[in-house]
Coordinates of N, CA and C in Angstrom, one line a residue:
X29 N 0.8 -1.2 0.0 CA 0.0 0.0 0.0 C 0.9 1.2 0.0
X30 N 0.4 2.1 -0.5 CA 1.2 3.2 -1.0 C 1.4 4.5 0.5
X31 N 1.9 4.9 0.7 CA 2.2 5.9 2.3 C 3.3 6.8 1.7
X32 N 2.5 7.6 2.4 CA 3.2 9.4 2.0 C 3.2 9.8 3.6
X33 N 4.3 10.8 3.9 CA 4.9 11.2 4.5 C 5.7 12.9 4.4
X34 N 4.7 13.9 4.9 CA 5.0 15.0 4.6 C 6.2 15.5 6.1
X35 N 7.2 16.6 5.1 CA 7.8 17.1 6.5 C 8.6 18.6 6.1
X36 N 8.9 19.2 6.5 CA 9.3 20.5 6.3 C 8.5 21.7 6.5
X37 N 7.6 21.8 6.9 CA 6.7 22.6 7.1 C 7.5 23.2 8.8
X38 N 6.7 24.8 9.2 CA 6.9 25.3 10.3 C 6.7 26.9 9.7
X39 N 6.9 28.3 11.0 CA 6.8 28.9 11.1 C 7.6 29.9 10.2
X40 N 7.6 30.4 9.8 CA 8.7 31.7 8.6 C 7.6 33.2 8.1
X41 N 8.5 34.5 8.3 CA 8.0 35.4 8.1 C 7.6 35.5 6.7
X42 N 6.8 36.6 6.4 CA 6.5 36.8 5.4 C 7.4 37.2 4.2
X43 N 7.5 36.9 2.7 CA 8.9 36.8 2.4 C 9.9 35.8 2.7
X44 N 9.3 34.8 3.3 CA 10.3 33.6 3.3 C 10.5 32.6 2.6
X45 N 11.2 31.3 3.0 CA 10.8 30.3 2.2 C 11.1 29.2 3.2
X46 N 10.2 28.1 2.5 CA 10.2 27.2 3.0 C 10.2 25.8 2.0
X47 N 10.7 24.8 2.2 CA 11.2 23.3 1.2 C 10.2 22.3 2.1
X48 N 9.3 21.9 1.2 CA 8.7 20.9 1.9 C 8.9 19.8 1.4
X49 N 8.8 18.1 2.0 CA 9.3 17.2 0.9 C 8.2 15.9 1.3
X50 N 7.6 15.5 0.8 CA 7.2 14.4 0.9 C 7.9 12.7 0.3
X51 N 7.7 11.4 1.4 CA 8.6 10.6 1.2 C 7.4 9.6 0.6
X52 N 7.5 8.8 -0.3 CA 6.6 8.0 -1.1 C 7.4 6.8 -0.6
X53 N 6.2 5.5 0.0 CA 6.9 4.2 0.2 C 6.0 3.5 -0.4
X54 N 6.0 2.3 -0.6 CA 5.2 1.0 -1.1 C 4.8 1.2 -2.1
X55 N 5.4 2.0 -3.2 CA 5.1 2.2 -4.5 C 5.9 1.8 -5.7
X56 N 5.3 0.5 -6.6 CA 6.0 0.3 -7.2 C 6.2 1.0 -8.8
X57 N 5.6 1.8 -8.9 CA 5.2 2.9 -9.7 C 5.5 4.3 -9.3
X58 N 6.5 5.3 -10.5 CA 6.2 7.0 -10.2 C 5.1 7.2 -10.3
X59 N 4.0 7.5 -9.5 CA 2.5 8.1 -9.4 C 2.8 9.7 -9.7
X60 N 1.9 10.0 -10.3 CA 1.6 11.4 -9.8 C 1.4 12.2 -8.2
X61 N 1.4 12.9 -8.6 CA 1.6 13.4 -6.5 C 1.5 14.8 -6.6
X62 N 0.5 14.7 -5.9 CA -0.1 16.6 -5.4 C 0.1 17.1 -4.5
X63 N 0.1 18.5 -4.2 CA 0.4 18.9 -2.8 C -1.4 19.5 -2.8
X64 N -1.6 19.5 -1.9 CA -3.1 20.3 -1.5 C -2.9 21.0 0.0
X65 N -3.9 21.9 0.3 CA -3.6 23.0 1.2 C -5.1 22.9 2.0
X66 N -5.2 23.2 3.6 CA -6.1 23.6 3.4 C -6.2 24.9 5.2
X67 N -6.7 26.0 4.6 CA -6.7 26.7 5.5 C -7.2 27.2 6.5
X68 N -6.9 27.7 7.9 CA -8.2 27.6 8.7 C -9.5 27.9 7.8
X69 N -10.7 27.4 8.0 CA -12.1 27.7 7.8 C -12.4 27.5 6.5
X70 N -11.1 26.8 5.8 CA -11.4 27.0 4.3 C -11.4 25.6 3.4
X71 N -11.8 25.4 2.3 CA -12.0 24.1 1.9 C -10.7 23.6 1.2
X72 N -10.8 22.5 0.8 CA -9.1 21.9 0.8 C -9.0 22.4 -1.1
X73 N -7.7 22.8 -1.1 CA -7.4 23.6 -2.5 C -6.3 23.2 -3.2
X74 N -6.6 22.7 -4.8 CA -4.9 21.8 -5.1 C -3.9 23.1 -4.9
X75 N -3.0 22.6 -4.9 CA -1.4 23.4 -4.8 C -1.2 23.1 -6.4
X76 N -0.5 22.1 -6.4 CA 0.3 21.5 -7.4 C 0.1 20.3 -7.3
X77 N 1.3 20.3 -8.3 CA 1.3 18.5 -8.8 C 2.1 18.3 -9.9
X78 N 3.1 16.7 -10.0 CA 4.0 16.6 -10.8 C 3.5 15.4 -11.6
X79 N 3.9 15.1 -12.5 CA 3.3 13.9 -13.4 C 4.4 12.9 -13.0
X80 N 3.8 11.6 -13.1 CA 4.3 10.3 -13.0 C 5.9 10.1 -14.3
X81 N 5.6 11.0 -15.0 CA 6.3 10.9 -16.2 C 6.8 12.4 -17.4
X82 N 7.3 12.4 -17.5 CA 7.4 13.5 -18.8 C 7.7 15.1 -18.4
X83 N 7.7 15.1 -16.5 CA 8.4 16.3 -16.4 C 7.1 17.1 -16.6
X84 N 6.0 16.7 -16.2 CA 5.1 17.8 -16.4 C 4.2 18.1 -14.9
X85 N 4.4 19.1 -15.1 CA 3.9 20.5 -13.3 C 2.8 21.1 -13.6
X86 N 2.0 21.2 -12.7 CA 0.9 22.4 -12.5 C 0.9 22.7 -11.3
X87 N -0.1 24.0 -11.5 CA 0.0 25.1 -10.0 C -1.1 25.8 -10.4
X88 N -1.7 26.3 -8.9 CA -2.7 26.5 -8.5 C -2.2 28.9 -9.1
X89 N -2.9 29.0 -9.8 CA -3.0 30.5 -9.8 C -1.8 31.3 -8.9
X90 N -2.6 31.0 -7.8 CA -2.1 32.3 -6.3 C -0.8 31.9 -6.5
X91 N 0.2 30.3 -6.5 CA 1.7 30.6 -6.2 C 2.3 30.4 -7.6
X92 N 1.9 30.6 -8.8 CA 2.5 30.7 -9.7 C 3.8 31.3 -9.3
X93 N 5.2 31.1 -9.9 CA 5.9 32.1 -9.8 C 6.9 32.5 -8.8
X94 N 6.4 31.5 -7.5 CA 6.5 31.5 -6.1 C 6.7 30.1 -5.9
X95 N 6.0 29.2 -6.4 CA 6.1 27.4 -5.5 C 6.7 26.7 -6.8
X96 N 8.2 25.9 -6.6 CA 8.1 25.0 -7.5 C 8.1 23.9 -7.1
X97 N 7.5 22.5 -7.7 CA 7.3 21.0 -7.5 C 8.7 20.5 -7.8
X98 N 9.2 19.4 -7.6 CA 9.8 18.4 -8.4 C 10.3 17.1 -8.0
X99 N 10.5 16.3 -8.3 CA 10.5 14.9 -7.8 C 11.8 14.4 -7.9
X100 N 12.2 13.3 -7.3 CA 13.6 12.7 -7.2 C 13.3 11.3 -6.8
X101 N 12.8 10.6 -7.8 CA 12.5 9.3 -7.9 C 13.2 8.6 -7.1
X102 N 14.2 8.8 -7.7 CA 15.4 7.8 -6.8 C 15.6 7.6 -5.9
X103 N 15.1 8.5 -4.9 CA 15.3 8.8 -3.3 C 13.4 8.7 -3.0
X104 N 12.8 8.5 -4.1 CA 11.6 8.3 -3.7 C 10.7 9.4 -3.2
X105 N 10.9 10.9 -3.4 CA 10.6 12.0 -2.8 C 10.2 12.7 -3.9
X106 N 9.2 13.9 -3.0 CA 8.6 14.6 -4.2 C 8.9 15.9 -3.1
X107 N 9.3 17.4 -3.6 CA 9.2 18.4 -3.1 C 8.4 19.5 -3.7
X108 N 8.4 20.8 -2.3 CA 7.4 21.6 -3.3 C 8.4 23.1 -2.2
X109 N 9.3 23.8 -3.6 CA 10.1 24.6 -2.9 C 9.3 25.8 -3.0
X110 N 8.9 26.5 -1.5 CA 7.7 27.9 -1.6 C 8.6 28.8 -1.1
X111 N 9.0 29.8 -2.1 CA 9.3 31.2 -2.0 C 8.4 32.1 -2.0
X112 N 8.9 33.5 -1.3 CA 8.0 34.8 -1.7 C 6.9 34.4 -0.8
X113 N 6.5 33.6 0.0 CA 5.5 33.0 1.0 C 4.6 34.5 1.9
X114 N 3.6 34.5 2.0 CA 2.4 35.5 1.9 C 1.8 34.9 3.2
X115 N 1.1 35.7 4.4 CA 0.3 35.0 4.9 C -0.9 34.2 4.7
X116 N -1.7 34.3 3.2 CA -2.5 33.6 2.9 C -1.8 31.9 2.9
X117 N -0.7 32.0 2.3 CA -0.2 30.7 2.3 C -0.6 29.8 3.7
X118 N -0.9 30.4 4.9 CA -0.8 29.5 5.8 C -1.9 28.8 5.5
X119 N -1.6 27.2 6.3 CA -2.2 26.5 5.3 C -2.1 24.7 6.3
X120 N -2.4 23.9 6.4 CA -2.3 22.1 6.4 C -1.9 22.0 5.1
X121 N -0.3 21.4 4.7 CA -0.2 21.2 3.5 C -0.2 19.5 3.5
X122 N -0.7 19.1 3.2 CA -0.9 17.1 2.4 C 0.2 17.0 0.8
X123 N 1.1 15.8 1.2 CA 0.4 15.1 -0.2 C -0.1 14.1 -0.6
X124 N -0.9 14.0 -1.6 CA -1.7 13.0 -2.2 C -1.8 12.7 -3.6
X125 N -2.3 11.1 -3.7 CA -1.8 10.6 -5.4 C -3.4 9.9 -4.8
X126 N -3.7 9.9 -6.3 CA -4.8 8.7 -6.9 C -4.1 7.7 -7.7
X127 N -3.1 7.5 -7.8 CA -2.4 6.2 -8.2 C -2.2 6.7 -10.0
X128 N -2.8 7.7 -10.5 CA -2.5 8.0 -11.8 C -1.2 7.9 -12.1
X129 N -0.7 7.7 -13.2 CA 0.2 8.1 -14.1 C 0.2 8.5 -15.8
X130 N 0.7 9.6 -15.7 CA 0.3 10.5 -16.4 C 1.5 11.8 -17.2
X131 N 1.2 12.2 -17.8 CA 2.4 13.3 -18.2 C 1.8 14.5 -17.5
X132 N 0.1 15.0 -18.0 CA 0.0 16.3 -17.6 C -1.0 16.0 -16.6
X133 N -0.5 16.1 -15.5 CA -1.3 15.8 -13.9 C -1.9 17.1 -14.0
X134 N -3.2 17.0 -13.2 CA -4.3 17.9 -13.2 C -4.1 17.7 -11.5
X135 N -4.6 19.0 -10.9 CA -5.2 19.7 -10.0 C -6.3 18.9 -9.8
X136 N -6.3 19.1 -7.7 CA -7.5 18.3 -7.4 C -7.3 18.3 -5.6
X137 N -8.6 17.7 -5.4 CA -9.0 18.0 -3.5 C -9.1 16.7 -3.1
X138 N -9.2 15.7 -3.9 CA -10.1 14.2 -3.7 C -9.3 13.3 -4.1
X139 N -8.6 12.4 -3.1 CA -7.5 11.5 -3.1 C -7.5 10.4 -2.6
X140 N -6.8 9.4 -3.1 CA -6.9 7.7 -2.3 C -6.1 8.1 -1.3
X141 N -5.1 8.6 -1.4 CA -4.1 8.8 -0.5 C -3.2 10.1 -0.1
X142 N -3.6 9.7 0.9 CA -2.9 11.1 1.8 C -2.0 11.1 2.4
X143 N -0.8 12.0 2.8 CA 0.0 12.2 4.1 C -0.6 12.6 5.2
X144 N 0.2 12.9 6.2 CA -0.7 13.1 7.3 C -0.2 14.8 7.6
X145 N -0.2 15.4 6.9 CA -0.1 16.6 6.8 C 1.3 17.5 7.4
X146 N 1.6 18.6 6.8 CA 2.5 19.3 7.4 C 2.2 21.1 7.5
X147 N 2.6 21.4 8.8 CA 2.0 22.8 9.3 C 2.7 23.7 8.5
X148 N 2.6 24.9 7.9 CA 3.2 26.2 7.2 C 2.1 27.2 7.9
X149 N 3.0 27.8 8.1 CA 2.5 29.4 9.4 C 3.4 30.4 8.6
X150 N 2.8 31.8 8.2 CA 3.0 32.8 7.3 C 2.8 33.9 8.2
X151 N 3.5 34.5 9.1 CA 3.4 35.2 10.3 C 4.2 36.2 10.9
X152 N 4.1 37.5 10.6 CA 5.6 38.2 11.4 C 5.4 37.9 12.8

């Protein structure tokens, strides 16, 4: 069974950055893999996401420009490096796959599998 494992999250002012990485086990397949957010009071919102294959990323609007994805198979990890970080960013960051594989991973809130979350606080 497939287990995700989020970690790097914590407190950073505004203007900061922060490297989050998720560890992928019991997968014998590159899945696709999302990061999703969700914020006090608010409903859960894709981040990103990197394809199983082919080098292909998407991103949610708001961190265009600011968050990049990328994966390292070999170590079995997927990261999502957030610059430029805004208080809206604060956030429960997850990641999660539906087991797709795919080149252009799409955006999404509704997953087989989850991490068990990591905290990002955007706060002077």
């Amino acid at each position: 069974q497939v287990q995700l494992v989020e970690s790097g999250g914590g407190l950073v002012q505004p203007g900061g950055s922060l490297r989050l990485s998720c560890a992928v086990s019991g997968a014998t397949l590159n899945y696709d893999i999302n990061w999703v957010r969700q914020a006090p009071g608010e409903a859960f919102e894709g981040v990103s996401c990197t394809s199983s294959s082919g080098g292909g990323t998407n991103y949610t609007d708001s961190v265009k420009g600011r968050f990049t994805i990328s994966r390292d198979n070999a170590r079995n990890m997927v990261h999502l490096q957030m610059n430029n970080l805004k208080p809206e960013d604060t956030a429960l960051y997850y990641c999660a796959t539906n087991l797709f594989i795919s080149t252009d991973c799409q955006l999404g809130a509704e997953f087989a599998f989850w991490g068990q979350g990591t905290q990002v606080t955007v706060s002077s």
